[in-house]
Structures are given as structure tokens and as C-alpha cells.
Amino acid sequence: MSYQFVYDSPRFRIADYLKKLTGLLLIVWLFKKPLGLENYNEYLVYAIIVLIFAFELLSVGRWFGVTISGVVFAFSKAFLWTSVFLYAGGWLGIPSELHEMAGRAFAYSVVLAIAGLLVGRAEERRFDWGVEKKAYEFQETDFGDVVLRGSGKAYPVKFGGKRVGWVVEGSVEVEADTPLGRIRKVLSSPVAVWGELKVGKKVKADEAFVETASRLINPDRLYKSRKTATAVDLGIIKVYEGEDFEYVKLPFIEVIETPDGEEVKIGPIHIHNGNPRKPAGMLTIRELRNGFQLTKVGDRLKIQTEEYSIEVDGNRVTYRSGNEVLSLGEAISLRSGDVSVSVGRGRAKIRIEDVVISARDGKVRIRAGGRTYTVEDPEAYKLVMEKAKEIVEEQSAELIEGLGIDRTLLNRRVKELLDELMGYIG
């Protein structure tokens, strides 16, 4: 059984970028003499070779089910491109000692291609996710801001002989602390846990449950229909995309992209740009029958259900339900179709249909009924700031409860605010 579907992660975008950079560097190397770079000839050659290996290895796994053979074939292709470059470059200024290595690089390419074919024949049997027919007592596990409790049995999930997670059978409840409050959810068995789990003594396994869990853990079933999934976890494959943060981890490859910089790790090779903070790990708790998934990466938390999603990044929280979005942080905002309310950082804005009220720098601007008014009054400015905050808090409570935005109440609040503001207009 193999699971193949495309995921356009930042790693592949980096691979495409490095491929273009390699082509540009080849052109620079070709015209090194008129560019006055002859003294850097050897350095340019080594840089091109390193980039060839980097983009080939980063391109491994465009399809889920990344395998050892895929990595081996990537090395084979890299050695093939290197051999062609070293051989042809012998007439274009490549140092003779490097030119003589073209034959050896080609030999490596052929041997690795054969090895990849041999490995590929066996790995479909050896490198699949599988639930073991072993069971242990499930115990409460504390993951910091996330706690998993309940009773039942825990079954190891293995990939290529290595345990990468657990599947829990029984009564399970997850609890997570967020700035919106403590969120509790009773989960339907079976529940997959991609991370370390506390277990007790060994108990008798239920073979029917093992068969069911193995069928449900199929990545095609879990993620293929969710083309916009921003948190994907299968134990050995981890992908997380958040606000100004992207994290990808595959066998031999790890990519981190943050506002502080980027890091690409390919086996022993590290490519740094800035100083990104590496997360301690990635934990995912997932219902296999329903749509609930909780993913924790460092201090980031994302909860996804069939009705809503919550993403926490430090003190910043984003709640989404359909086309309704609530953001809490230094500024607070609420959006739904033609309705938006935001307040924070000394400014506020309320928009509903054709009415817009904004406050900034001590001034209030009003657009309603096709006319625009400007009010320069501290009391009017303070009034809009306070009312905008009240509206967001009032509507947020309704939204989080799953009731959605109350347009009748919102219209009444905006009309009340307009009536009060009209008193400041001469």
C-alpha cells in the first residue's frame, strides 16, 4: 500500500529557488573571466555542486509516502548532474583534479540508481504505517498546555520498524489551555497520537480494532480531501503552516521558516539564513473517524474541527468558523462578509454594509448614506474606541459559542453609535 498526494510545502519552493540559483551561478561561472572572478573559480565550482545536491534532496517527497529509495535516487541524480558538469567543464576552466572526478561521480550515480531500484522493491512492504497487534494500558499524559486523559488501550504505530505514534481505543478527552479559555473535547475512538504517550502494563489486544485502526490511518483518507490543510502529521511526515511560521520534517530533511530566518537541514548539511528558533517537536492528536485534530509545535497550537479552527501563537489567537474570523492580540478584529470590526493600537474601525466608522489619531471619520463626516473631538474618538471594543467582545462570545455573528444586535449597536456621533456634528 502506498499513499501518494502532492503537498506544496515551503521545502519545495526552496528547492525551486535553489534550482534557479544554480542556473544563475552556472552562468556567472561560465563568464567568470569577463566578470573578474577567475580567482574564485574553484569556490564557484564547489558552490554549484553543493547546490545541485541541495535542490535534488529538497525535492524528495513531493508525493506523500517519501521513501528511502526516493532519497537514494535523489543522490543518484545529483551525482549524475555533477558528473556532466565536471566532464563538460573540463573545456571551460574547471581545475584538472576536479575534471578527473567526473568518471567517479558518474559511477556513483549508476551504483546508487541500482541500489535505489533494489531498495524500492522491498520498501513498499517494509515502510508503511501499521498498527501493531500489541496493546498497553492507556494513561493520562501531560504535554504542557495540552493534557490527554481517559481510560482504554494504546497500540503502537510503526513505520519501517520504528514506533512513530500511538492509536488509543477507549474513552479519551483532550484539554488545552488557550487565551480564549480552557477547551475540552471528548474524542471518539480510535484516536491517533503522533508523539510520545505514557502507557502502563501490556494487555490483550483487540485484533478487530487493530484492523479498523490500520484502515482508518490511511493518509489518503485523512488529508487528501483537505487540500488547504495547514497542519499535517503522520509521525514521520510533519508539516505546519501558521502565521509567519512554516515547519516541515521528513526523513533526512527539516525546514524551518520564521521572521527571524530560515534553516534547511539535509542529513548532515545545514543551510542557515538568520537565526530561526527551532521547535522542540511536533505533537498531533487526531480523531480517525471525525475531523478533530490538535497540533502543537513549540508554543504554537492549532485546533481544527469540522465546524471551526483555533490557532494560538503566543498571545495571538485566530478563530475561524466558515467566513467568520476573530483575531485577538495587540489588536482585536472580527470579520464576516461585509461586516468587520477592529480595535487596538490607538485606532478602531467599524464597517457594516455601507456604513463605515473609523477612529485614528484623535479623529473620527464617518461614511453613511452616501455622505462623509469628520469629527475632531477627543470625546468622540474615545466613544468610538470604547464602543468598538464592546462590540467585538459581545460578538466574540456569540461566535465562540458557535452561534455566529448576531447581525440584528450589531446593527442596533452601530445605529446607537451613529446617533451619539451625530451629536458631535454641527
Short mmCIF file of C-alpha atoms in Angstrom, two decimals:
data_model
loop_
_atom_site.label_atom_id
_atom_site.label_comp_id
_atom_site.label_asym_id
_atom_site.label_seq_id
_atom_site.Cartn_x
_atom_site.Cartn_y
_atom_site.Cartn_z
CA MET A 1 0.00 0.00 0.00
CA SER A 2 1.36 3.42 -0.88
CA TYR A 3 -0.01 6.89 -0.16
CA GLN A 4 0.70 9.49 -2.79
CA PHE A 5 -0.65 13.00 -2.94
CA VAL A 6 1.01 16.33 -3.51
CA TYR A 7 1.65 18.83 -0.75
CA ASP A 8 3.14 22.14 -1.84
CA SER A 9 5.31 22.83 1.19
CA PRO A 10 7.90 25.60 1.65
CA ARG A 11 10.59 22.94 1.20
CA PHE A 12 9.64 22.51 -2.46
CA ARG A 13 9.56 26.26 -3.00
CA ILE A 14 13.07 26.43 -1.54
CA ALA A 15 14.14 23.58 -3.88
CA ASP A 16 12.84 25.51 -6.91
CA TYR A 17 14.60 28.63 -5.67
CA LEU A 18 17.91 26.75 -5.29
CA LYS A 19 17.50 25.26 -8.76
CA LYS A 20 17.18 28.74 -10.26
CA LEU A 21 20.11 29.93 -8.16
CA THR A 22 22.20 27.04 -9.51
CA GLY A 23 21.39 28.04 -13.08
CA LEU A 24 22.33 31.65 -12.35
CA LEU A 25 25.59 30.57 -10.71
CA LEU A 26 26.41 28.41 -13.75
CA ILE A 27 26.07 31.49 -15.96
CA VAL A 28 28.27 33.51 -13.58
CA TRP A 29 30.88 30.73 -13.59
CA LEU A 30 30.77 30.49 -17.41
CA PHE A 31 31.57 34.21 -17.70
CA LYS A 32 33.94 34.34 -14.74
CA LYS A 33 36.78 35.82 -16.80
CA PRO A 34 34.99 38.99 -18.04
CA LEU A 35 33.46 39.30 -14.58
CA GLY A 36 36.89 39.20 -12.95
CA LEU A 37 36.09 36.10 -10.89
CA GLU A 38 38.83 33.76 -12.11
CA ASN A 39 40.45 33.72 -8.65
CA TYR A 40 37.21 32.26 -7.27
CA ASN A 41 36.93 29.53 -9.91
CA GLU A 42 37.25 26.59 -7.50
CA TYR A 43 34.88 28.11 -4.95
CA LEU A 44 32.23 28.64 -7.64
CA VAL A 45 32.54 25.02 -8.78
CA TYR A 46 32.13 23.70 -5.25
CA ALA A 47 29.14 26.02 -4.66
CA ILE A 48 27.43 24.73 -7.82
CA ILE A 49 27.94 21.10 -6.75
CA VAL A 50 26.57 21.76 -3.27
CA LEU A 51 23.51 23.48 -4.75
CA ILE A 52 22.90 20.55 -7.11
CA PHE A 53 22.79 18.14 -4.17
CA ALA A 54 20.68 20.57 -2.11
CA PHE A 55 17.86 21.06 -4.64
CA GLU A 56 17.74 17.36 -5.57
CA LEU A 57 17.47 16.29 -1.92
CA LEU A 58 14.94 19.01 -1.10
CA SER A 59 12.79 17.79 -4.00
CA VAL A 60 12.41 14.33 -2.44
CA GLY A 61 8.89 13.61 -1.24
CA ARG A 62 6.71 15.85 -3.40
CA TRP A 63 4.39 12.87 -3.02
CA PHE A 64 3.48 11.57 0.41
CA GLY A 65 4.99 8.19 1.08
CA VAL A 66 8.54 9.54 0.87
CA THR A 67 10.84 6.53 0.91
CA ILE A 68 14.46 5.58 1.34
CA SER A 69 14.61 4.80 -2.39
CA GLY A 70 13.49 8.37 -3.13
CA VAL A 71 16.44 9.73 -1.16
CA VAL A 72 18.82 7.25 -2.85
CA PHE A 73 17.56 8.26 -6.31
CA ALA A 74 17.99 11.93 -5.37
CA PHE A 75 21.66 11.27 -4.60
CA SER A 76 21.95 9.33 -7.88
CA LYS A 77 20.54 12.26 -9.87
CA ALA A 78 22.79 14.73 -8.05
CA PHE A 79 25.89 12.67 -8.86
CA LEU A 80 24.74 12.39 -12.50
CA TRP A 81 24.37 16.19 -12.85
CA THR A 82 27.71 16.64 -11.10
CA SER A 83 29.46 14.20 -13.46
CA VAL A 84 28.08 16.02 -16.52
CA PHE A 85 29.13 19.39 -15.09
CA LEU A 86 32.66 18.20 -14.21
CA TYR A 87 33.13 16.45 -17.56
CA ALA A 88 31.89 19.30 -19.79
CA GLY A 89 33.52 21.90 -17.56
CA GLY A 90 36.95 20.43 -18.32
CA TRP A 91 36.98 22.50 -21.52
CA LEU A 92 35.70 25.61 -19.74
CA GLY A 93 38.16 26.07 -16.93
CA ILE A 94 37.34 23.51 -14.23
CA PRO A 95 40.55 22.53 -12.38
CA SER A 96 42.01 19.30 -13.76
CA GLU A 97 41.82 17.45 -10.43
CA LEU A 98 38.05 18.11 -10.32
CA HIS A 99 37.59 17.26 -14.02
CA GLU A 100 39.16 13.84 -13.36
CA MET A 101 36.45 13.11 -10.79
CA ALA A 102 33.70 13.19 -13.44
CA GLY A 103 34.03 9.45 -14.13
CA ARG A 104 33.86 8.60 -10.43
CA ALA A 105 30.75 10.79 -9.97
CA PHE A 106 29.08 9.01 -12.91
CA ALA A 107 29.93 5.61 -11.39
CA TYR A 108 28.39 6.70 -8.09
CA SER A 109 25.25 7.73 -9.98
CA VAL A 110 24.88 4.33 -11.66
CA VAL A 111 25.53 2.34 -8.47
CA LEU A 112 23.09 4.46 -6.47
CA ALA A 113 20.43 4.09 -9.17
CA ILE A 114 20.77 0.29 -8.94
CA ALA A 115 20.64 0.49 -5.15
CA GLY A 116 17.50 2.63 -5.35
CA LEU A 117 15.78 0.05 -7.55
CA LEU A 118 16.67 -2.77 -5.16
CA VAL A 119 15.55 -0.83 -2.10
CA GLY A 120 12.36 0.23 -3.83
CA ARG A 121 11.29 -3.38 -4.38
CA ALA A 122 11.29 -4.11 -0.66
CA GLU A 123 10.27 -0.83 0.91
CA GLU A 124 6.60 -0.96 -0.10
CA ARG A 125 6.32 -3.89 2.29
CA ARG A 126 8.70 -2.55 4.92
CA PHE A 127 7.93 1.17 5.00
CA ASP A 128 4.21 1.55 5.61
CA TRP A 129 2.30 2.85 8.60
CA GLY A 130 1.00 -0.09 10.60
CA VAL A 131 -0.79 -0.55 13.93
CA GLU A 132 0.86 -3.30 15.94
CA LYS A 133 -1.13 -6.14 17.45
CA LYS A 134 0.13 -5.14 20.88
CA ALA A 135 -1.79 -3.19 23.49
CA TYR A 136 -0.87 -1.33 26.68
CA GLU A 137 -2.90 0.39 29.37
CA PHE A 138 -3.54 3.99 28.36
CA GLN A 139 -2.54 6.54 31.00
CA GLU A 140 -3.09 10.28 31.32
CA THR A 141 -0.32 12.21 29.54
CA ASP A 142 0.58 15.84 30.12
CA PHE A 143 2.09 17.72 27.14
CA GLY A 144 2.32 21.10 28.87
CA ASP A 145 -0.61 23.22 27.67
CA VAL A 146 -2.29 20.04 26.41
CA VAL A 147 -3.48 17.10 28.53
CA LEU A 148 -4.83 13.79 27.23
CA ARG A 149 -6.79 11.76 29.77
CA GLY A 150 -9.18 8.82 29.87
CA SER A 151 -9.06 5.03 30.01
CA GLY A 152 -8.53 2.28 27.48
CA LYS A 153 -5.77 0.69 25.45
CA ALA A 154 -2.89 2.19 23.47
CA TYR A 155 -1.50 0.44 20.37
CA PRO A 156 1.92 1.40 18.89
CA VAL A 157 2.04 2.69 15.29
CA LYS A 158 5.22 1.77 13.45
CA PHE A 159 6.84 2.82 10.22
CA GLY A 160 9.74 0.75 8.91
CA GLY A 161 10.10 -0.99 12.27
CA LYS A 162 10.25 2.29 14.24
CA ARG A 163 7.46 3.49 16.55
CA VAL A 164 6.19 6.87 15.34
CA GLY A 165 2.96 7.19 17.32
CA TRP A 166 0.03 5.51 19.06
CA VAL A 167 -3.62 4.73 18.45
CA VAL A 168 -5.87 4.82 21.52
CA GLU A 169 -9.02 2.73 21.98
CA GLY A 170 -11.47 3.71 24.70
CA SER A 171 -12.64 6.85 26.50
CA VAL A 172 -10.40 9.81 25.65
CA GLU A 173 -10.67 13.53 26.46
CA VAL A 174 -8.27 16.26 25.38
CA GLU A 175 -7.89 19.52 27.26
CA ALA A 176 -5.96 22.57 26.02
CA ASP A 177 -5.27 25.94 27.66
CA THR A 178 -5.67 28.89 25.27
CA PRO A 179 -6.09 32.67 25.69
CA LEU A 180 -9.76 32.05 24.86
CA GLY A 181 -10.01 29.79 27.90
CA ARG A 182 -9.70 26.08 28.54
CA ILE A 183 -11.00 23.94 25.68
CA ARG A 184 -12.20 20.40 26.41
CA LYS A 185 -13.26 17.83 23.82
CA VAL A 186 -14.36 14.23 24.30
CA LEU A 187 -12.87 12.30 21.40
CA SER A 188 -14.33 9.36 19.50
CA SER A 189 -12.20 6.22 19.40
CA PRO A 190 -9.88 5.45 17.69
CA VAL A 191 -7.60 8.42 18.38
CA ALA A 192 -4.14 8.75 16.81
CA VAL A 193 -1.38 10.39 18.86
CA TRP A 194 1.71 11.35 16.88
CA GLY A 195 4.11 11.79 19.78
CA GLU A 196 5.23 10.10 22.99
CA LEU A 197 2.48 8.68 25.17
CA LYS A 198 2.53 7.35 28.74
CA VAL A 199 1.34 3.74 28.86
CA GLY A 200 1.06 1.08 31.54
CA LYS A 201 1.37 -2.68 31.53
CA LYS A 202 0.77 -4.83 28.48
CA VAL A 203 -2.81 -6.05 27.98
CA LYS A 204 -4.67 -8.21 25.48
CA ALA A 205 -5.01 -6.62 22.04
CA ASP A 206 -8.26 -6.47 20.07
CA GLU A 207 -7.39 -7.69 16.57
CA ALA A 208 -10.60 -6.29 15.07
CA PHE A 209 -9.69 -2.84 16.44
CA VAL A 210 -6.16 -3.13 15.02
CA GLU A 211 -7.59 -3.91 11.57
CA THR A 212 -10.01 -0.97 11.77
CA ALA A 213 -7.36 1.49 13.01
CA SER A 214 -4.91 0.40 10.28
CA ARG A 215 -7.56 1.11 7.66
CA LEU A 216 -8.54 4.49 9.14
CA ILE A 217 -4.95 5.72 9.48
CA ASN A 218 -4.63 5.83 5.68
CA PRO A 219 -3.12 9.26 4.82
CA ASP A 220 -5.19 9.45 1.62
CA ARG A 221 -8.33 9.29 3.72
CA LEU A 222 -7.10 11.71 6.37
CA TYR A 223 -5.66 14.50 4.24
CA LYS A 224 -6.22 14.13 0.51
CA SER A 225 -9.63 15.82 0.56
CA ARG A 226 -8.24 18.65 2.74
CA LYS A 227 -6.21 20.49 0.13
CA THR A 228 -6.00 23.53 2.36
CA ALA A 229 -4.75 21.59 5.41
CA THR A 230 -2.15 23.67 7.22
CA ALA A 231 -1.18 21.02 9.78
CA VAL A 232 -0.33 17.55 8.50
CA ASP A 233 1.15 14.86 10.75
CA LEU A 234 1.79 11.19 10.07
CA GLY A 235 4.57 10.55 12.53
CA ILE A 236 7.44 10.60 10.03
CA ILE A 237 5.89 13.38 7.93
CA LYS A 238 5.18 16.66 9.72
CA VAL A 239 4.01 19.88 8.07
CA TYR A 240 2.81 23.01 9.87
CA GLU A 241 1.96 26.37 8.30
CA GLY A 242 1.00 29.22 10.59
CA GLU A 243 1.20 33.00 10.79
CA ASP A 244 4.79 33.89 9.75
CA PHE A 245 5.88 30.31 10.51
CA GLU A 246 6.42 27.18 8.42
CA TYR A 247 7.83 23.86 9.59
CA VAL A 248 8.44 20.69 7.55
CA LYS A 249 10.05 17.50 8.80
CA LEU A 250 10.65 14.40 6.72
CA PRO A 251 13.23 11.62 6.96
CA PHE A 252 16.66 13.24 6.48
CA ILE A 253 15.11 16.67 5.82
CA GLU A 254 13.91 19.51 8.07
CA VAL A 255 12.87 23.02 7.02
CA ILE A 256 12.04 25.93 9.37
CA GLU A 257 10.93 29.37 8.15
CA THR A 258 10.24 32.19 10.63
CA PRO A 259 10.51 36.00 10.64
CA ASP A 260 13.91 35.53 12.34
CA GLY A 261 15.29 33.48 9.45
CA GLU A 262 15.22 30.12 7.70
CA GLU A 263 17.05 26.84 8.19
CA VAL A 264 17.26 23.84 5.89
CA LYS A 265 18.72 20.59 7.20
CA ILE A 266 19.50 17.79 4.75
CA GLY A 267 21.12 14.95 6.66
CA PRO A 268 24.38 16.42 8.00
CA ILE A 269 24.10 19.51 5.76
CA HIS A 270 22.76 22.71 7.39
CA ILE A 271 21.85 25.85 5.45
CA HIS A 272 21.15 28.90 7.64
CA ASN A 273 19.75 32.33 6.93
CA GLY A 274 19.25 34.30 10.14
CA ASN A 275 18.54 32.66 13.48
CA PRO A 276 15.22 30.81 13.40
CA ARG A 277 14.12 29.26 16.69
CA LYS A 278 13.73 25.53 16.24
CA PRO A 279 10.64 24.00 17.90
CA ALA A 280 11.23 21.22 20.44
CA GLY A 281 8.95 18.91 18.47
CA MET A 282 5.50 18.50 17.00
CA LEU A 283 2.58 16.75 18.70
CA THR A 284 -0.69 15.86 16.99
CA ILE A 285 -3.84 14.29 18.46
CA ARG A 286 -6.31 13.23 15.77
CA GLU A 287 -9.70 11.54 15.66
CA LEU A 288 -9.53 8.94 12.89
CA ARG A 289 -13.28 8.84 12.24
CA ASN A 290 -14.10 12.55 12.61
CA GLY A 291 -12.43 15.84 11.72
CA PHE A 292 -10.94 16.89 15.08
CA GLN A 293 -7.17 17.49 15.11
CA LEU A 294 -4.99 19.27 17.65
CA THR A 295 -1.40 20.12 16.70
CA LYS A 296 1.22 21.64 18.99
CA VAL A 297 4.58 22.95 17.69
CA GLY A 298 6.64 24.67 20.38
CA ASP A 299 4.41 27.44 21.80
CA ARG A 300 2.07 27.26 18.80
CA LEU A 301 -1.24 25.42 18.98
CA LYS A 302 -3.79 24.69 16.27
CA ILE A 303 -7.17 23.03 16.80
CA GLN A 304 -9.21 22.04 13.76
CA THR A 305 -12.73 20.61 13.73
CA GLU A 306 -15.40 20.29 11.07
CA GLU A 307 -17.05 23.48 12.42
CA TYR A 308 -14.16 25.76 13.40
CA SER A 309 -10.41 26.18 13.82
CA ILE A 310 -8.35 27.92 16.51
CA GLU A 311 -4.70 28.88 16.10
CA VAL A 312 -2.63 30.16 19.04
CA ASP A 313 0.76 31.84 18.59
CA GLY A 314 1.92 33.16 21.95
CA ASN A 315 -0.67 35.80 22.91
CA ARG A 316 -2.16 35.94 19.42
CA VAL A 317 -5.29 33.87 18.74
CA THR A 318 -7.20 33.39 15.49
CA TYR A 319 -10.63 31.74 15.49
CA ARG A 320 -12.27 30.77 12.17
CA SER A 321 -15.74 29.40 11.53
CA GLY A 322 -16.92 29.48 7.93
CA ASN A 323 -16.35 33.02 6.66
CA GLU A 324 -16.25 34.43 10.21
CA VAL A 325 -12.83 35.25 11.64
CA LEU A 326 -11.94 36.50 15.11
CA SER A 327 -8.36 37.66 15.84
CA LEU A 328 -7.10 38.51 19.32
CA GLY A 329 -3.71 40.02 20.05
CA GLU A 330 -2.31 43.55 20.29
CA ALA A 331 -5.35 44.42 18.18
CA ILE A 332 -8.74 42.71 18.17
CA SER A 333 -10.69 42.19 14.96
CA LEU A 334 -13.84 40.45 13.82
CA ARG A 335 -14.70 39.81 10.15
CA SER A 336 -17.62 38.22 8.37
CA GLY A 337 -18.52 39.07 4.78
CA ASP A 338 -19.42 42.76 4.59
CA VAL A 339 -19.01 43.15 8.37
CA SER A 340 -15.72 43.98 10.10
CA VAL A 341 -14.85 45.47 13.47
CA SER A 342 -11.31 46.10 14.70
CA VAL A 343 -9.80 47.95 17.64
CA GLY A 344 -6.28 48.32 19.02
CA ARG A 345 -3.00 50.23 18.66
CA GLY A 346 -4.85 53.54 19.12
CA ARG A 347 -7.30 53.03 16.27
CA ALA A 348 -10.69 51.47 15.61
CA LYS A 349 -12.84 50.74 12.58
CA ILE A 350 -16.41 49.51 12.19
CA ARG A 351 -17.80 48.54 8.79
CA ILE A 352 -21.25 47.12 8.16
CA GLU A 353 -22.78 47.26 4.68
CA ASP A 354 -22.48 50.92 3.51
CA VAL A 355 -21.63 52.36 6.94
CA VAL A 356 -18.00 52.91 7.93
CA ILE A 357 -16.87 54.49 11.21
CA SER A 358 -13.16 54.88 11.92
CA ALA A 359 -11.14 56.47 14.72
CA ARG A 360 -7.45 57.31 14.43
CA ASP A 361 -5.06 59.98 15.72
CA GLY A 362 -7.84 61.55 17.82
CA LYS A 363 -10.13 61.97 14.79
CA VAL A 364 -13.34 60.19 13.80
CA ARG A 365 -14.44 59.71 10.18
CA ILE A 366 -17.96 58.59 9.32
CA ARG A 367 -19.32 57.46 5.96
CA ALA A 368 -23.05 56.76 5.90
CA GLY A 369 -25.91 57.37 3.49
CA GLY A 370 -23.50 58.43 0.75
CA ARG A 371 -22.06 61.27 2.86
CA THR A 372 -18.75 61.59 4.73
CA TYR A 373 -18.17 63.42 8.03
CA THR A 374 -15.03 64.20 10.01
CA VAL A 375 -15.13 64.83 13.76
CA GLU A 376 -12.09 66.17 15.62
CA ASP A 377 -13.18 65.72 19.21
CA PRO A 378 -11.38 63.68 21.93
CA GLU A 379 -14.67 62.54 23.42
CA ALA A 380 -15.96 61.28 20.05
CA TYR A 381 -12.67 59.46 19.46
CA LYS A 382 -12.89 57.84 22.94
CA LEU A 383 -16.52 56.90 22.32
CA VAL A 384 -15.72 55.01 19.07
CA MET A 385 -12.78 53.21 20.69
CA GLU A 386 -14.92 52.06 23.62
CA LYS A 387 -17.92 51.05 21.50
CA ALA A 388 -15.77 49.13 19.02
CA LYS A 389 -14.22 47.15 21.89
CA GLU A 390 -17.64 46.44 23.39
CA ILE A 391 -18.99 45.23 20.03
CA VAL A 392 -16.05 42.89 19.44
CA GLU A 393 -16.25 41.41 22.95
CA GLU A 394 -20.02 40.98 22.69
CA GLN A 395 -19.94 39.35 19.27
CA SER A 396 -16.86 37.23 20.08
CA ALA A 397 -18.69 35.45 22.89
CA GLU A 398 -21.51 34.57 20.46
CA LEU A 399 -19.06 33.43 17.80
CA ILE A 400 -17.05 31.16 20.10
CA GLU A 401 -20.28 29.58 21.36
CA GLY A 402 -20.98 28.60 17.76
CA LEU A 403 -23.91 30.99 17.32
CA GLY A 404 -22.22 33.19 14.74
CA ILE A 405 -22.47 36.97 14.44
CA ASP A 406 -25.76 38.47 15.64
CA ARG A 407 -26.43 40.98 12.83
CA THR A 408 -29.59 42.32 14.47
CA LEU A 409 -27.67 43.19 17.63
CA LEU A 410 -24.74 44.53 15.62
CA ASN A 411 -26.99 46.79 13.54
CA ARG A 412 -28.57 48.13 16.71
CA ARG A 413 -25.18 48.86 18.31
CA VAL A 414 -23.94 50.66 15.17
CA LYS A 415 -27.14 52.70 14.91
CA GLU A 416 -26.80 53.70 18.59
CA LEU A 417 -23.20 54.76 17.97
CA LEU A 418 -24.18 56.76 14.86
CA ASP A 419 -26.91 58.56 16.80
CA GLU A 420 -24.42 59.52 19.54
CA LEU A 421 -21.81 60.68 16.98
CA MET A 422 -24.34 62.87 15.19
CA GLY A 423 -24.39 64.99 18.36
CA TYR A 424 -20.75 65.95 17.63
CA ILE A 425 -21.56 67.09 14.09
CA GLY A 426 -22.56 70.71 13.94
#
